[in-house]
mmCIF file of C-alpha atoms in Angstrom:
data_model
loop_
_atom_site.group_PDB
_atom_site.id
_atom_site.type_symbol
_atom_site.label_atom_id
_atom_site.label_comp_id
_atom_site.label_asym_id
_atom_site.label_seq_id
_atom_site.Cartn_x
_atom_site.Cartn_y
_atom_site.Cartn_z
ATOM 1 C CA UNK S 239 0.526 -11.100 -6.334
ATOM 2 C CA UNK S 240 4.016 -9.732 -5.768
ATOM 3 C CA UNK S 241 5.477 -6.319 -5.240
ATOM 4 C CA UNK S 242 5.711 -4.511 -8.599
ATOM 5 C CA UNK S 243 9.092 -3.489 -10.061
ATOM 6 C CA UNK S 244 8.288 0.164 -9.175
ATOM 7 C CA UNK S 245 7.904 -0.496 -5.430
ATOM 8 C CA UNK S 246 10.189 1.405 -3.043
ATOM 9 C CA UNK S 247 13.157 -0.581 -2.117
ATOM 10 C CA UNK S 248 16.321 -0.357 -0.079
ATOM 11 C CA UNK S 249 19.486 0.900 -1.738
ATOM 12 C CA UNK S 250 23.031 1.366 -0.506
ATOM 13 C CA UNK S 251 22.571 5.100 -0.763
ATOM 14 C CA UNK S 252 19.175 5.342 1.057
ATOM 15 C CA UNK S 253 19.527 2.534 3.553
ATOM 16 C CA UNK S 254 23.274 1.741 3.985
ATOM 17 C CA UNK S 255 22.580 -0.368 7.092
ATOM 18 C CA UNK S 256 20.105 -2.701 5.275
ATOM 19 C CA UNK S 257 20.636 -5.176 2.390
ATOM 20 C CA UNK S 258 19.835 -3.521 -0.918
ATOM 21 C CA UNK S 259 16.653 -4.484 -2.772
ATOM 22 C CA UNK S 260 14.191 -5.098 0.123
ATOM 23 C CA UNK S 261 10.785 -3.859 -0.497
ATOM 24 C CA UNK S 262 9.626 -1.150 1.912
ATOM 25 C CA UNK S 263 6.188 -0.846 3.452
ATOM 26 C CA UNK S 264 4.144 2.402 3.923
ATOM 27 C CA UNK S 265 6.079 3.044 7.143
ATOM 28 C CA UNK S 266 9.306 3.096 5.263
ATOM 29 C CA UNK S 267 10.612 -0.065 6.925
ATOM 30 C CA UNK S 268 11.268 -3.501 5.253
ATOM 31 C CA UNK S 269 7.979 -5.333 4.792
ATOM 32 C CA UNK S 270 8.290 -9.015 5.586
ATOM 33 C CA UNK S 271 5.278 -10.214 3.655
ATOM 34 C CA UNK S 272 6.365 -7.891 0.576
ATOM 35 C CA UNK S 273 9.700 -9.799 0.231
ATOM 36 C CA UNK S 274 10.710 -13.419 -0.539
ATOM 37 C CA UNK S 275 11.885 -15.381 2.522
ATOM 38 C CA UNK S 276 15.394 -15.531 0.784
ATOM 39 C CA UNK S 277 15.620 -11.809 0.554
ATOM 40 C CA UNK S 278 14.345 -11.370 4.104
ATOM 41 C CA UNK S 279 16.973 -13.897 5.387
ATOM 42 C CA UNK S 280 19.637 -11.455 4.156
ATOM 43 C CA UNK S 281 18.459 -8.913 6.786
ATOM 44 C CA UNK S 282 19.184 -11.511 9.554
ATOM 45 C CA UNK S 283 22.435 -12.472 8.035
ATOM 46 C CA UNK S 284 23.550 -8.748 7.959
ATOM 47 C CA UNK S 285 22.530 -8.210 11.529
ATOM 48 C CA UNK S 286 24.351 -11.359 12.683
ATOM 49 C CA UNK S 287 27.448 -10.313 10.721
ATOM 50 C CA UNK S 288 27.624 -6.860 12.225
ATOM 51 C CA UNK S 289 30.542 -6.314 14.714
ATOM 52 C CA UNK S 290 29.567 -6.041 18.382
ATOM 53 C CA UNK S 291 31.466 -3.050 19.541
ATOM 54 C CA UNK S 292 30.422 -3.304 23.198
ATOM 55 C CA UNK S 293 31.739 -6.875 23.438
ATOM 56 C CA UNK S 294 34.925 -5.836 21.775
ATOM 57 C CA UNK S 295 35.432 -2.861 24.039
ATOM 58 C CA UNK S 296 34.613 -4.954 27.172
ATOM 59 C CA UNK S 297 37.000 -7.663 26.207
ATOM 60 C CA UNK S 298 39.799 -5.290 25.459
ATOM 61 C CA UNK S 299 39.325 -3.626 28.752
ATOM 62 C CA UNK S 300 39.321 -6.964 30.658
ATOM 63 C CA UNK S 301 42.380 -8.159 28.814
ATOM 64 C CA UNK S 302 44.467 -5.009 29.451
ATOM 65 C CA UNK S 303 43.423 -4.819 33.191
ATOM 66 C CA UNK S 304 44.476 -8.437 33.956
ATOM 67 C CA UNK S 305 47.960 -7.740 32.749
ATOM 68 C CA UNK S 306 50.805 -6.826 35.169
ATOM 69 C CA UNK S 307 51.417 -3.085 35.179
ATOM 70 C CA UNK S 308 54.901 -2.359 36.698
ATOM 71 C CA UNK S 309 54.900 1.241 35.408
ATOM 72 C CA UNK S 310 52.412 3.732 33.731
ATOM 73 C CA UNK S 311 54.377 3.558 30.439
ATOM 74 C CA UNK S 312 54.336 -0.308 30.295
ATOM 75 C CA UNK S 313 50.589 -0.280 31.314
ATOM 76 C CA UNK S 314 49.769 2.058 28.500
ATOM 77 C CA UNK S 315 51.716 -0.118 26.026
ATOM 78 C CA UNK S 316 50.180 -3.356 27.230
ATOM 79 C CA UNK S 317 46.717 -1.856 26.996
ATOM 80 C CA UNK S 318 47.281 -0.673 23.465
ATOM 81 C CA UNK S 319 48.653 -4.028 22.358
ATOM 82 C CA UNK S 320 45.802 -5.862 23.891
ATOM 83 C CA UNK S 321 43.152 -3.616 22.397
ATOM 84 C CA UNK S 322 44.824 -4.006 18.922
ATOM 85 C CA UNK S 323 45.063 -7.813 19.359
ATOM 86 C CA UNK S 324 41.431 -8.113 20.494
ATOM 87 C CA UNK S 325 40.179 -5.824 17.762
ATOM 88 C CA UNK S 326 41.900 -7.977 15.196
ATOM 89 C CA UNK S 327 40.467 -11.153 16.685
ATOM 90 C CA UNK S 328 37.065 -9.789 16.807
ATOM 91 C CA UNK S 329 37.395 -8.714 13.211
ATOM 92 C CA UNK S 330 38.479 -12.166 12.212
ATOM 93 C CA UNK S 331 35.628 -13.815 14.057
ATOM 94 C CA UNK S 332 33.115 -11.376 12.391
ATOM 95 C CA UNK S 333 34.594 -12.148 8.936
ATOM 96 C CA UNK S 334 34.527 -15.907 9.493
ATOM 97 C CA UNK S 335 30.893 -15.848 10.781
ATOM 98 C CA UNK S 336 29.701 -13.816 7.885
ATOM 99 C CA UNK S 337 31.313 -16.207 5.411
ATOM 100 C CA UNK S 338 29.804 -19.425 6.917
ATOM 101 C CA UNK S 339 27.561 -21.197 4.405
ATOM 102 C CA UNK S 340 25.105 -21.975 7.181
ATOM 103 C CA UNK S 341 24.590 -18.246 7.936
ATOM 104 C CA UNK S 342 21.458 -18.165 5.617
ATOM 105 C CA UNK S 343 18.540 -20.634 5.585
ATOM 106 C CA UNK S 344 19.014 -23.527 3.129
ATOM 107 C CA UNK S 345 16.716 -23.376 0.125
ATOM 108 C CA UNK S 346 15.419 -26.942 0.774
ATOM 109 C CA UNK S 347 14.376 -26.157 4.361
ATOM 110 C CA UNK S 348 10.795 -27.092 5.137
ATOM 111 C CA UNK S 349 9.019 -23.788 5.626
ATOM 112 C CA UNK S 350 5.404 -25.070 5.803
ATOM 113 C CA UNK S 351 4.971 -23.907 9.321
ATOM 114 C CA UNK S 352 6.527 -20.474 8.629
ATOM 115 C CA UNK S 353 4.564 -17.188 7.841
ATOM 116 C CA UNK S 354 4.065 -16.647 4.134
ATOM 117 C CA UNK S 355 6.469 -14.652 2.164
ATOM 118 C CA UNK S 356 5.372 -12.570 -0.753
ATOM 119 C CA UNK S 357 5.445 -15.547 -3.239
ATOM 120 C CA UNK S 358 3.458 -17.907 -0.938
ATOM 121 C CA UNK S 359 0.939 -15.228 -0.171
ATOM 122 C CA UNK S 360 0.586 -14.351 -3.887
ATOM 123 C CA UNK S 361 0.133 -18.073 -4.988
ATOM 124 C CA UNK S 362 -2.504 -18.612 -2.268
ATOM 125 C CA UNK S 363 -4.537 -15.452 -3.119
ATOM 126 C CA UNK S 364 -4.446 -16.148 -6.888
ATOM 127 C CA UNK S 365 -5.534 -19.723 -6.267
ATOM 128 C CA UNK S 366 -8.403 -18.506 -4.097
ATOM 129 C CA UNK S 367 -9.472 -15.929 -6.681
ATOM 130 C CA UNK S 368 -9.172 -18.248 -9.665
ATOM 131 C CA UNK S 369 -11.019 -21.069 -7.965
ATOM 132 C CA UNK S 370 -13.778 -18.714 -6.745
ATOM 133 C CA UNK S 371 -14.200 -17.611 -10.338
ATOM 134 C CA UNK S 372 -14.392 -21.274 -11.604
ATOM 135 C CA UNK S 373 -17.364 -21.832 -9.295
ATOM 136 C CA UNK S 374 -18.950 -18.533 -9.877
ATOM 137 C CA UNK S 375 -22.491 -18.649 -11.460
ATOM 138 C CA UNK S 376 -22.585 -18.798 -15.318
ATOM 139 C CA UNK S 377 -24.925 -15.840 -15.175
ATOM 140 C CA UNK S 378 -24.579 -13.982 -11.853
ATOM 141 C CA UNK S 379 -27.550 -12.228 -10.330
ATOM 142 C CA UNK S 380 -27.144 -8.548 -9.344
ATOM 143 C CA UNK S 381 -26.596 -9.384 -5.632
ATOM 144 C CA UNK S 382 -23.784 -11.830 -6.444
ATOM 145 C CA UNK S 383 -22.151 -9.407 -8.846
ATOM 146 C CA UNK S 384 -22.143 -6.755 -6.055
ATOM 147 C CA UNK S 385 -20.562 -9.238 -3.576
ATOM 148 C CA UNK S 386 -17.841 -10.081 -6.021
ATOM 149 C CA UNK S 387 -17.089 -6.453 -6.643
ATOM 150 C CA UNK S 388 -16.916 -5.994 -2.869
ATOM 151 C CA UNK S 389 -14.526 -8.942 -2.700
ATOM 152 C CA UNK S 390 -12.159 -7.650 -5.350
ATOM 153 C CA UNK S 391 -12.177 -4.185 -3.833
ATOM 154 C CA UNK S 392 -11.335 -5.564 -0.416
ATOM 155 C CA UNK S 393 -8.342 -7.432 -1.811
ATOM 156 C CA UNK S 394 -7.123 -4.132 -3.167
ATOM 157 C CA UNK S 395 -7.484 -2.517 0.138
ATOM 158 C CA UNK S 396 -6.609 -5.250 2.680
ATOM 159 C CA UNK S 397 -3.918 -7.264 0.899
ATOM 160 C CA UNK S 398 -0.956 -7.386 3.444
ATOM 161 C CA UNK S 399 1.723 -6.303 0.908
ATOM 162 C CA UNK S 400 0.889 -2.623 0.494
ATOM 163 C CA UNK S 401 2.749 -2.126 -2.793
ATOM 164 C CA UNK S 402 1.060 -5.213 -4.294
ATOM 165 C CA UNK S 403 -2.397 -3.942 -3.161
ATOM 166 C CA UNK S 404 -1.721 -0.550 -4.694
ATOM 167 C CA UNK S 405 -0.743 -2.188 -7.974
ATOM 168 C CA UNK S 406 -4.029 -4.311 -7.951
ATOM 169 C CA UNK S 407 -6.088 -1.157 -7.327
ATOM 170 C CA UNK S 408 -4.456 0.537 -10.139
ATOM 171 C CA UNK S 409 -5.149 -2.361 -12.527
ATOM 172 C CA UNK S 410 -8.776 -2.567 -11.374
ATOM 173 C CA UNK S 411 -9.286 1.167 -12.223
ATOM 174 C CA UNK S 412 -7.674 0.663 -15.590
ATOM 175 C CA UNK S 413 -9.636 -2.396 -16.391
ATOM 176 C CA UNK S 414 -12.906 -2.559 -14.488
ATOM 177 C CA UNK S 415 -13.924 -6.136 -13.460
ATOM 178 C CA UNK S 416 -16.472 -7.988 -15.523
ATOM 179 C CA UNK S 417 -18.484 -9.907 -12.947
ATOM 180 C CA UNK S 418 -21.509 -10.588 -15.114
ATOM 181 C CA UNK S 419 -20.684 -14.365 -15.269
ATOM 182 C CA UNK S 420 -18.168 -17.149 -14.744
ATOM 183 C CA UNK S 421 -16.435 -17.013 -18.119
ATOM 184 C CA UNK S 422 -16.145 -13.198 -17.929
ATOM 185 C CA UNK S 423 -14.827 -13.112 -14.367
ATOM 186 C CA UNK S 424 -12.234 -15.969 -15.053
ATOM 187 C CA UNK S 425 -10.910 -14.196 -18.150
ATOM 188 C CA UNK S 426 -10.670 -10.869 -16.265
ATOM 189 C CA UNK S 427 -8.735 -12.514 -13.417
ATOM 190 C CA UNK S 428 -6.585 -14.325 -15.838
ATOM 191 C CA UNK S 429 -5.714 -11.109 -17.599
ATOM 192 C CA UNK S 430 -4.916 -9.345 -14.384
ATOM 193 C CA UNK S 431 -2.680 -12.216 -13.301
ATOM 194 C CA UNK S 432 -0.900 -12.226 -16.600
ATOM 195 C CA UNK S 433 -0.184 -8.462 -16.213
ATOM 196 C CA UNK S 434 1.434 -9.170 -12.911
ATOM 197 C CA UNK S 435 3.443 -12.049 -14.253
ATOM 198 C CA UNK S 436 4.602 -9.897 -17.280
ATOM 199 C CA UNK S 437 5.858 -7.235 -14.837
ATOM 200 C CA UNK S 438 7.826 -9.706 -12.935
ATOM 201 C CA UNK S 439 9.216 -11.487 -15.999
ATOM 202 C CA UNK S 440 7.327 -14.743 -15.446
ATOM 203 C CA UNK S 441 5.332 -16.889 -17.870
ATOM 204 C CA UNK S 442 1.805 -15.923 -18.795
ATOM 205 C CA UNK S 443 -1.287 -18.288 -18.916
ATOM 206 C CA UNK S 444 -3.702 -19.051 -21.718
ATOM 207 C CA UNK S 445 -6.998 -17.423 -20.843
ATOM 208 C CA UNK S 446 -9.313 -19.557 -22.888
ATOM 209 C CA UNK S 447 -12.375 -20.946 -21.105
ATOM 210 C CA UNK S 448 -11.212 -24.480 -21.586
ATOM 211 C CA UNK S 449 -7.753 -23.834 -20.220
ATOM 212 C CA UNK S 450 -9.036 -22.049 -17.231
ATOM 213 C CA UNK S 451 -11.629 -24.692 -16.442
ATOM 214 C CA UNK S 452 -9.023 -27.391 -16.653
ATOM 215 C CA UNK S 453 -6.614 -25.482 -14.309
ATOM 216 C CA UNK S 454 -9.051 -24.377 -11.666
ATOM 217 C CA UNK S 455 -12.028 -26.608 -11.775
ATOM 218 C CA UNK S 456 -12.212 -29.834 -13.852
ATOM 219 C CA UNK S 457 -8.585 -30.867 -14.103
ATOM 220 C CA UNK S 458 -6.881 -31.995 -17.307
ATOM 221 C CA UNK S 459 -8.555 -34.419 -19.755
ATOM 222 C CA UNK S 460 -6.104 -37.198 -19.163
ATOM 223 C CA UNK S 461 -7.477 -37.599 -15.684
ATOM 224 C CA UNK S 462 -3.955 -37.063 -14.028
ATOM 225 C CA UNK S 463 -5.531 -34.966 -11.295
ATOM 226 C CA UNK S 464 -8.473 -37.335 -10.593
#
């Protein structure tokens, strides 16, 4: 599950102090688990690249006060020149810092111990749901069907990415879950997953019983996963 294309995002017009394209949460602030870690990293890069006015002002003041001041006019001139020089130096430092290739995390960095981003959370959730369906009873009793409906409803309410959860609830309302048995539930989940992938421009999956069984339960016939 990932944030749908219609999710509220930052723009230069609405959030000039933030990188554009970040998905916002219900509180109107950037939602960490709603964005990829690459997009979230842009927020840190922007913060690190912002000029520190207090340091610049303090440095300028220190530089001008340490100079000799034989007369009021020469003192004002030295202070003005020092401030201009320091401001230029700080601007150059800021520009250099922002352009360093190491300012953003490297794509190959091991992030196995980091909190999940929207892609990692989505993969884990879909894996859980598809695998649960693969081991669901072939003909589920009424009590099991009720529990499955509660589980799916809870995902739509408790999923950490609020825009993603809302999108899942909408899909559930438009296409009520078929929890009568294993094949029916597996196909329903496959269809919902394909809808999400289509919205995100990703490939869709074949929803045949054989394909779903190989992917989520039995493994391919060539034994490559045994």
